[in-house]
Amino acid sequence: MSASFDFSGKTVLVTGGSSGIGLSIAQGFRDAGAQVTITGTRDGIGDYPDDLSSFTYHQVNMLDVPAVEALADGVEQLDVLVNNAGTTFRGQAALEPENFEATIEINLNSVYRLSHHLQPLLKASGGSIINIASMTSYFGSPRGPGYGASKSAILQMTMSLAALWAKDGVRVNAIAPGWISTKLTAPIQDMSEIADPILQRTPMGRWGEPGEMIGTALFLASANAAGFITGVTIPVDGGYCTL
Ligand SMILES: NC(=O)c1ccc[n+]([C@@H]2O[C@H](COP(=O)([O-])OP(=O)(O)OC[C@H]3O[C@@H](n4cnc5c(N)ncnc54)[C@H](OP(=O)(O)O)[C@@H]3O)[C@@H](O)[C@H]2O)c1
């Protein structure tokens, strides 16, 4: 059995589409026919190891509120907004209040800001939003309280905006990836004291790949396949949530 989705003629914005999960989701929508715009923090696409030439690229740091608003102002048409950009601080830095605040700004506040500004375009197109949550949406995040707080709030906000905007025909859903091999997790993949318990708790016994998020993203964005689905967060986690 195969499943395919056609996004020909559709316009998609993937924040943080320059690498990892965001890049895979951007490639998935591109391969399904969409025009895809991505964002990243670097000057241009030549500053990234992957070939990003099939995308429209904007440099946006989510800590820069005017830049986030300028990004939204520049969008003229939109069918799918993927709020994927995110980061974390590590070690002692993760516990500093200013970094807690920065994490909330990047991972949560910018998601609301973009969603708020772009909602009228999504209302006009009958489009949808896909947020990127996390296992830390459900479980404590002792090494990154700001990250956990931001991702838990993403799950909550997904439900709130889904309820708020259902009357406008805008669906709002989220994906909660398990532990995925990207540059965000690269620093911990070789730290056995962190990586071993993760793998022991993941019934499928391995790290996920960014490309394994594509199917869920296309499904949630499809008005045909998921037209009566809003407010949900779908774990794509190799079973991590089951234990
Ligand atoms: N990997 C996992 O195990 C995992 C699990 C659950 C959830 N997530 C979430 O998935 C999303 C993507 O993460 P990833 O694992 O794919 O990591 P990644 O490869 O590091 O990608 C993160 C993306 O966010 C962008 N970004 C980082 N800081 C930013 C900032 N201050 N302003 C604007 N953009 C910023 C990055 O831009 P640059 O490329 O320019 O740095 C990149 O495009 C994040 O929301 C993350 O929290 C990841």
mmCIF file of C-alpha atoms and ligand atoms in Angstrom:
data_model
loop_
_atom_site.group_PDB
_atom_site.id
_atom_site.type_symbol
_atom_site.label_atom_id
_atom_site.label_comp_id
_atom_site.label_asym_id
_atom_site.label_seq_id
_atom_site.Cartn_x
_atom_site.Cartn_y
_atom_site.Cartn_z
ATOM 1 C CA MET A 1 0.000 0.000 0.000
ATOM 2 C CA SER A 2 1.283 3.461 -0.767
ATOM 3 C CA ALA A 3 0.087 6.877 0.236
ATOM 4 C CA SER A 4 0.887 10.045 -1.635
ATOM 5 C CA PHE A 5 -0.112 13.631 -1.270
ATOM 6 C CA ASP A 6 -0.280 16.307 -3.958
ATOM 7 C CA PHE A 7 0.534 19.843 -2.848
ATOM 8 C CA SER A 8 0.904 21.257 -6.381
ATOM 9 C CA GLY A 9 0.055 24.956 -6.375
ATOM 10 C CA LYS A 10 0.313 25.151 -2.591
ATOM 11 C CA THR A 11 2.610 27.498 -0.697
ATOM 12 C CA VAL A 12 4.418 26.306 2.413
ATOM 13 C CA LEU A 13 6.593 28.150 4.947
ATOM 14 C CA VAL A 14 8.906 26.020 7.106
ATOM 15 C CA THR A 15 10.746 27.945 9.796
ATOM 16 C CA GLY A 16 14.111 26.418 10.577
ATOM 17 C CA GLY A 17 14.011 24.610 7.260
ATOM 18 C CA SER A 18 17.752 24.923 6.792
ATOM 19 C CA SER A 19 18.588 21.652 8.541
ATOM 20 C CA GLY A 20 17.342 18.573 10.362
ATOM 21 C CA ILE A 21 13.626 17.978 10.783
ATOM 22 C CA GLY A 22 12.648 21.259 9.132
ATOM 23 C CA LEU A 23 14.750 20.536 6.056
ATOM 24 C CA SER A 24 13.239 17.066 5.691
ATOM 25 C CA ILE A 25 9.703 18.424 6.001
ATOM 26 C CA ALA A 26 10.531 21.182 3.484
ATOM 27 C CA GLN A 27 11.887 18.548 1.070
ATOM 28 C CA GLY A 28 8.755 16.468 1.585
ATOM 29 C CA PHE A 29 6.438 19.331 0.651
ATOM 30 C CA ARG A 30 8.700 20.295 -2.269
ATOM 31 C CA ASP A 31 8.662 16.746 -3.590
ATOM 32 C CA ALA A 32 4.860 16.782 -3.286
ATOM 33 C CA GLY A 33 4.732 19.798 -5.595
ATOM 34 C CA ALA A 34 4.609 22.768 -3.203
ATOM 35 C CA GLN A 35 6.468 26.044 -3.420
ATOM 36 C CA VAL A 36 8.440 26.065 -0.179
ATOM 37 C CA THR A 37 10.032 28.930 1.701
ATOM 38 C CA ILE A 38 12.440 28.157 4.531
ATOM 39 C CA THR A 39 14.232 30.168 7.189
ATOM 40 C CA GLY A 40 17.553 29.770 8.926
ATOM 41 C CA THR A 41 19.906 31.848 11.022
ATOM 42 C CA ARG A 42 22.804 32.111 8.557
ATOM 43 C CA ASP A 43 23.330 34.762 5.885
ATOM 44 C CA GLY A 44 22.500 32.662 2.856
ATOM 45 C CA ILE A 45 22.014 29.140 1.523
ATOM 46 C CA GLY A 46 25.698 28.919 0.636
ATOM 47 C CA ASP A 47 26.446 28.868 4.363
ATOM 48 C CA TYR A 48 24.732 25.476 4.796
ATOM 49 C CA PRO A 49 26.084 22.020 3.975
ATOM 50 C CA ASP A 50 22.865 20.901 2.268
ATOM 51 C CA ASP A 51 21.636 22.045 -1.144
ATOM 52 C CA LEU A 52 18.853 24.505 -0.363
ATOM 53 C CA SER A 53 18.600 25.934 -3.891
ATOM 54 C CA SER A 54 15.086 24.604 -4.501
ATOM 55 C CA PHE A 55 13.719 26.762 -1.698
ATOM 56 C CA THR A 56 13.176 30.472 -1.174
ATOM 57 C CA TYR A 57 15.391 31.339 1.804
ATOM 58 C CA HIS A 58 15.082 34.051 4.475
ATOM 59 C CA GLN A 59 17.537 34.689 7.288
ATOM 60 C CA VAL A 60 15.521 35.128 10.480
ATOM 61 C CA ASN A 61 16.652 34.890 14.083
ATOM 62 C CA MET A 62 13.539 34.216 16.155
ATOM 63 C CA LEU A 63 14.979 36.388 18.934
ATOM 64 C CA ASP A 64 14.645 39.357 16.549
ATOM 65 C CA VAL A 65 10.982 40.361 16.794
ATOM 66 C CA PRO A 66 11.076 42.919 13.921
ATOM 67 C CA ALA A 67 12.680 40.261 11.701
ATOM 68 C CA VAL A 68 9.950 37.767 12.574
ATOM 69 C CA GLU A 69 7.285 40.350 11.772
ATOM 70 C CA ALA A 70 9.044 41.302 8.529
ATOM 71 C CA LEU A 71 9.035 37.628 7.534
ATOM 72 C CA ALA A 72 5.282 37.468 8.092
ATOM 73 C CA ASP A 73 4.688 40.778 6.306
ATOM 74 C CA GLY A 74 6.505 39.466 3.241
ATOM 75 C CA VAL A 75 4.254 36.435 2.842
ATOM 76 C CA GLU A 76 1.461 37.045 0.303
ATOM 77 C CA GLN A 77 -0.101 33.606 0.072
ATOM 78 C CA LEU A 78 0.102 30.613 2.397
ATOM 79 C CA ASP A 79 -1.394 27.141 2.655
ATOM 80 C CA VAL A 80 0.797 25.542 5.326
ATOM 81 C CA LEU A 81 2.840 27.076 8.132
ATOM 82 C CA VAL A 82 5.316 24.691 9.761
ATOM 83 C CA ASN A 83 6.582 26.222 12.997
ATOM 84 C CA ASN A 84 9.739 24.169 13.307
ATOM 85 C CA ALA A 85 12.602 26.516 14.247
ATOM 86 C CA GLY A 86 13.861 25.726 17.702
ATOM 87 C CA THR A 87 16.873 25.308 19.876
ATOM 88 C CA THR A 88 18.087 24.564 23.359
ATOM 89 C CA PHE A 89 20.910 25.547 25.671
ATOM 90 C CA ARG A 90 23.091 22.875 27.216
ATOM 91 C CA GLY A 91 24.838 22.372 30.523
ATOM 92 C CA GLN A 92 24.839 25.104 33.139
ATOM 93 C CA ALA A 93 23.831 27.651 30.486
ATOM 94 C CA ALA A 94 20.439 25.941 30.191
ATOM 95 C CA LEU A 95 19.679 26.853 33.812
ATOM 96 C CA GLU A 96 20.384 30.586 33.509
ATOM 97 C CA PRO A 97 17.196 32.682 33.628
ATOM 98 C CA GLU A 98 18.151 34.756 30.566
ATOM 99 C CA ASN A 99 18.577 31.568 28.557
ATOM 100 C CA PHE A 100 15.261 30.221 29.847
ATOM 101 C CA GLU A 101 13.736 33.435 28.531
ATOM 102 C CA ALA A 102 15.544 33.202 25.194
ATOM 103 C CA THR A 103 14.398 29.601 24.736
ATOM 104 C CA ILE A 104 10.791 30.631 25.339
ATOM 105 C CA GLU A 105 11.192 33.504 22.879
ATOM 106 C CA ILE A 106 12.632 31.287 20.124
ATOM 107 C CA ASN A 107 10.604 28.107 20.634
ATOM 108 C CA LEU A 108 7.253 29.543 21.737
ATOM 109 C CA ASN A 109 6.734 33.284 21.407
ATOM 110 C CA SER A 110 7.879 33.414 17.787
ATOM 111 C CA VAL A 111 5.527 30.531 16.982
ATOM 112 C CA TYR A 112 2.565 32.494 18.329
ATOM 113 C CA ARG A 113 3.733 35.701 16.651
ATOM 114 C CA LEU A 114 4.043 34.087 13.214
ATOM 115 C CA SER A 115 0.811 32.141 13.596
ATOM 116 C CA HIS A 116 -1.059 35.283 14.655
ATOM 117 C CA HIS A 117 0.250 37.362 11.752
ATOM 118 C CA LEU A 118 -0.260 34.653 9.125
ATOM 119 C CA GLN A 119 -3.669 33.393 10.293
ATOM 120 C CA PRO A 120 -5.599 35.654 7.862
ATOM 121 C CA LEU A 121 -3.726 34.153 4.900
ATOM 122 C CA LEU A 122 -4.420 30.643 6.186
ATOM 123 C CA LYS A 123 -8.080 31.558 6.674
ATOM 124 C CA ALA A 124 -8.221 32.748 3.063
ATOM 125 C CA SER A 125 -6.652 29.538 1.743
ATOM 126 C CA GLY A 126 -8.300 27.076 4.138
ATOM 127 C CA GLY A 127 -4.809 26.207 5.262
ATOM 128 C CA SER A 128 -3.272 24.760 8.377
ATOM 129 C CA ILE A 129 -0.484 25.051 10.908
ATOM 130 C CA ILE A 130 1.886 22.295 12.011
ATOM 131 C CA ASN A 131 3.865 22.968 15.175
ATOM 132 C CA ILE A 132 6.829 20.912 16.320
ATOM 133 C CA ALA A 133 6.475 19.713 19.900
ATOM 134 C CA SER A 134 8.731 17.179 21.653
ATOM 135 C CA MET A 135 8.835 14.339 24.169
ATOM 136 C CA THR A 136 9.482 17.168 26.644
ATOM 137 C CA SER A 137 5.916 18.317 25.900
ATOM 138 C CA TYR A 138 4.892 15.321 28.040
ATOM 139 C CA PHE A 139 7.831 14.616 30.365
ATOM 140 C CA GLY A 140 10.162 16.607 32.581
ATOM 141 C CA SER A 141 13.246 18.125 31.003
ATOM 142 C CA PRO A 142 15.777 18.357 33.840
ATOM 143 C CA ARG A 143 18.658 19.351 31.568
ATOM 144 C CA GLY A 144 16.612 22.075 29.873
ATOM 145 C CA PRO A 145 13.711 23.511 31.846
ATOM 146 C CA GLY A 146 13.198 26.313 29.332
ATOM 147 C CA TYR A 147 13.091 23.831 26.462
ATOM 148 C CA GLY A 148 10.590 21.644 28.301
ATOM 149 C CA ALA A 149 8.418 24.617 29.220
ATOM 150 C CA SER A 150 8.412 25.874 25.635
ATOM 151 C CA LYS A 151 7.533 22.495 24.150
ATOM 152 C CA SER A 152 4.844 21.734 26.708
ATOM 153 C CA ALA A 153 3.325 25.108 25.902
ATOM 154 C CA ILE A 154 3.458 24.287 22.181
ATOM 155 C CA LEU A 155 1.178 21.312 22.848
ATOM 156 C CA GLN A 156 -1.201 23.507 24.861
ATOM 157 C CA MET A 157 -1.151 26.350 22.319
ATOM 158 C CA THR A 158 -1.838 23.891 19.515
ATOM 159 C CA MET A 159 -5.101 22.956 21.239
ATOM 160 C CA SER A 160 -5.987 26.567 22.061
ATOM 161 C CA LEU A 161 -5.389 27.920 18.547
ATOM 162 C CA ALA A 162 -7.157 24.915 17.032
ATOM 163 C CA ALA A 163 -10.236 25.719 19.086
ATOM 164 C CA LEU A 164 -9.940 29.454 18.383
ATOM 165 C CA TRP A 165 -9.514 29.183 14.617
ATOM 166 C CA ALA A 166 -11.714 26.184 13.779
ATOM 167 C CA LYS A 167 -14.518 28.583 12.882
ATOM 168 C CA ASP A 168 -12.206 30.125 10.279
ATOM 169 C CA GLY A 169 -11.354 26.786 8.714
ATOM 170 C CA VAL A 170 -7.750 26.891 9.943
ATOM 171 C CA ARG A 171 -6.566 23.593 11.438
ATOM 172 C CA VAL A 172 -3.723 23.604 13.979
ATOM 173 C CA ASN A 173 -1.848 20.407 14.801
ATOM 174 C CA ALA A 174 1.585 19.339 15.990
ATOM 175 C CA ILE A 175 4.149 16.598 15.664
ATOM 176 C CA ALA A 176 6.043 15.442 18.747
ATOM 177 C CA PRO A 177 9.266 13.866 17.499
ATOM 178 C CA GLY A 178 11.038 11.371 19.676
ATOM 179 C CA TRP A 179 14.825 11.411 19.745
ATOM 180 C CA ILE A 180 15.919 12.290 16.234
ATOM 181 C CA SER A 181 19.406 12.397 14.788
ATOM 182 C CA THR A 182 20.026 16.076 13.904
ATOM 183 C CA LYS A 183 22.592 18.736 14.711
ATOM 184 C CA LEU A 184 20.472 19.727 17.715
ATOM 185 C CA THR A 185 20.999 16.311 19.281
ATOM 186 C CA ALA A 186 24.502 15.714 17.885
ATOM 187 C CA PRO A 187 26.167 16.840 21.161
ATOM 188 C CA ILE A 188 24.356 14.164 23.198
ATOM 189 C CA GLN A 189 24.352 11.232 20.777
ATOM 190 C CA ASP A 190 27.839 10.201 21.831
ATOM 191 C CA MET A 191 27.334 10.919 25.537
ATOM 192 C CA SER A 192 26.484 7.444 26.804
ATOM 193 C CA GLU A 193 25.142 8.707 30.134
ATOM 194 C CA ILE A 194 22.437 10.539 28.174
ATOM 195 C CA ALA A 195 22.124 8.481 24.980
ATOM 196 C CA ASP A 196 21.944 5.015 26.590
ATOM 197 C CA PRO A 197 18.862 5.727 28.733
ATOM 198 C CA ILE A 198 17.184 7.298 25.718
ATOM 199 C CA LEU A 199 17.720 4.183 23.611
ATOM 200 C CA GLN A 200 16.768 1.873 26.486
ATOM 201 C CA ARG A 201 13.477 3.709 26.845
ATOM 202 C CA THR A 202 12.748 3.785 23.098
ATOM 203 C CA PRO A 203 11.040 0.441 22.302
ATOM 204 C CA MET A 204 12.271 0.572 18.698
ATOM 205 C CA GLY A 205 15.783 0.870 20.124
ATOM 206 C CA ARG A 206 17.221 3.483 17.785
ATOM 207 C CA TRP A 207 17.360 7.203 17.037
ATOM 208 C CA GLY A 208 14.788 8.454 14.536
ATOM 209 C CA GLU A 209 15.720 10.068 11.250
ATOM 210 C CA PRO A 210 14.462 13.530 10.232
ATOM 211 C CA GLY A 211 12.842 12.072 7.110
ATOM 212 C CA GLU A 212 10.568 9.989 9.305
ATOM 213 C CA MET A 213 8.603 13.167 10.138
ATOM 214 C CA ILE A 214 7.605 13.815 6.513
ATOM 215 C CA GLY A 215 4.639 11.458 6.248
ATOM 216 C CA THR A 216 2.964 12.833 9.365
ATOM 217 C CA ALA A 217 3.519 16.422 8.221
ATOM 218 C CA LEU A 218 2.003 15.807 4.778
ATOM 219 C CA PHE A 219 -0.892 13.887 6.343
ATOM 220 C CA LEU A 220 -1.709 16.634 8.842
ATOM 221 C CA ALA A 221 -1.499 19.307 6.125
ATOM 222 C CA SER A 222 -3.756 17.399 3.749
ATOM 223 C CA ALA A 223 -7.299 18.777 3.829
ATOM 224 C CA ASN A 224 -8.525 15.536 2.268
ATOM 225 C CA ALA A 225 -6.784 13.131 4.621
ATOM 226 C CA ALA A 226 -6.914 15.153 7.846
ATOM 227 C CA GLY A 227 -9.771 17.619 7.264
ATOM 228 C CA PHE A 228 -11.503 16.728 10.563
ATOM 229 C CA ILE A 229 -8.305 16.668 12.617
ATOM 230 C CA THR A 230 -7.359 19.712 14.619
ATOM 231 C CA GLY A 231 -5.696 20.354 17.968
ATOM 232 C CA VAL A 232 -3.821 17.049 18.082
ATOM 233 C CA THR A 233 -0.150 16.396 18.732
ATOM 234 C CA ILE A 234 1.048 13.183 17.121
ATOM 235 C CA PRO A 235 4.115 11.499 18.643
ATOM 236 C CA VAL A 236 6.536 10.121 16.044
ATOM 237 C CA ASP A 237 8.851 8.561 18.558
ATOM 238 C CA GLY A 238 9.604 4.876 18.072
ATOM 239 C CA GLY A 239 7.306 4.199 21.027
ATOM 240 C CA TYR A 240 9.101 6.420 23.581
ATOM 241 C CA CYS A 241 5.742 7.670 24.936
ATOM 242 C CA THR A 242 4.512 4.169 25.629
ATOM 243 C CA LEU A 243 6.803 3.583 28.607
HETATM 244 N N1 LIG B 1 16.118 16.381 17.121
HETATM 245 C C1 LIG B 1 15.262 15.966 18.031
HETATM 246 O O1 LIG B 1 15.458 14.922 18.670
HETATM 247 C C2 LIG B 1 14.014 16.771 18.305
HETATM 248 C C3 LIG B 1 13.054 16.188 19.121
HETATM 249 C C4 LIG B 1 11.891 16.883 19.383
HETATM 250 C C5 LIG B 1 11.701 18.127 18.843
HETATM 251 N N2 LIG B 1 12.658 18.685 18.061
HETATM 252 C C6 LIG B 1 12.380 20.004 17.504
HETATM 253 O O2 LIG B 1 12.471 19.944 16.110
HETATM 254 C C7 LIG B 1 12.779 21.252 15.636
HETATM 255 C C8 LIG B 1 13.945 21.156 14.670
HETATM 256 O O3 LIG B 1 15.097 20.730 15.390
HETATM 257 P P1 LIG B 1 16.209 19.785 14.747
HETATM 258 O O4 LIG B 1 16.398 18.672 15.661
HETATM 259 O O5 LIG B 1 15.893 19.537 13.329
HETATM 260 O O6 LIG B 1 17.504 20.703 14.911
HETATM 261 P P2 LIG B 1 18.423 21.487 13.867
HETATM 262 O O7 LIG B 1 18.896 20.570 12.798
HETATM 263 O O8 LIG B 1 19.426 22.197 14.694
HETATM 264 O O9 LIG B 1 17.437 22.544 13.195
HETATM 265 C C9 LIG B 1 16.951 23.631 13.948
HETATM 266 C C10 LIG B 1 16.453 24.690 12.998
HETATM 267 O O10 LIG B 1 16.035 25.824 13.760
HETATM 268 C C11 LIG B 1 16.819 26.958 13.392
HETATM 269 N N3 LIG B 1 17.103 27.806 14.549
HETATM 270 C C12 LIG B 1 17.837 27.513 15.640
HETATM 271 N N4 LIG B 1 17.894 28.575 16.458
HETATM 272 C C13 LIG B 1 17.185 29.559 15.857
HETATM 273 C C14 LIG B 1 16.902 30.898 16.178
HETATM 274 N N5 LIG B 1 17.352 31.492 17.302
HETATM 275 N N6 LIG B 1 16.158 31.617 15.316
HETATM 276 C C15 LIG B 1 15.712 31.065 14.176
HETATM 277 N N7 LIG B 1 15.933 29.814 13.806
HETATM 278 C C16 LIG B 1 16.687 29.066 14.649
HETATM 279 C C17 LIG B 1 18.107 26.379 12.830
HETATM 280 O O11 LIG B 1 18.756 27.320 11.993
HETATM 281 P P3 LIG B 1 20.311 27.092 11.596
HETATM 282 O O12 LIG B 1 20.306 25.894 10.683
HETATM 283 O O13 LIG B 1 20.705 28.329 10.920
HETATM 284 O O14 LIG B 1 21.023 26.832 12.893
HETATM 285 C C18 LIG B 1 17.559 25.192 12.065
HETATM 286 O O15 LIG B 1 16.990 25.594 10.853
HETATM 287 C C19 LIG B 1 13.038 22.113 16.861
HETATM 288 O O16 LIG B 1 11.876 22.837 17.178
HETATM 289 C C20 LIG B 1 13.332 21.092 17.930
HETATM 290 O O17 LIG B 1 13.065 21.591 19.195
HETATM 291 C C21 LIG B 1 13.818 18.029 17.779
#
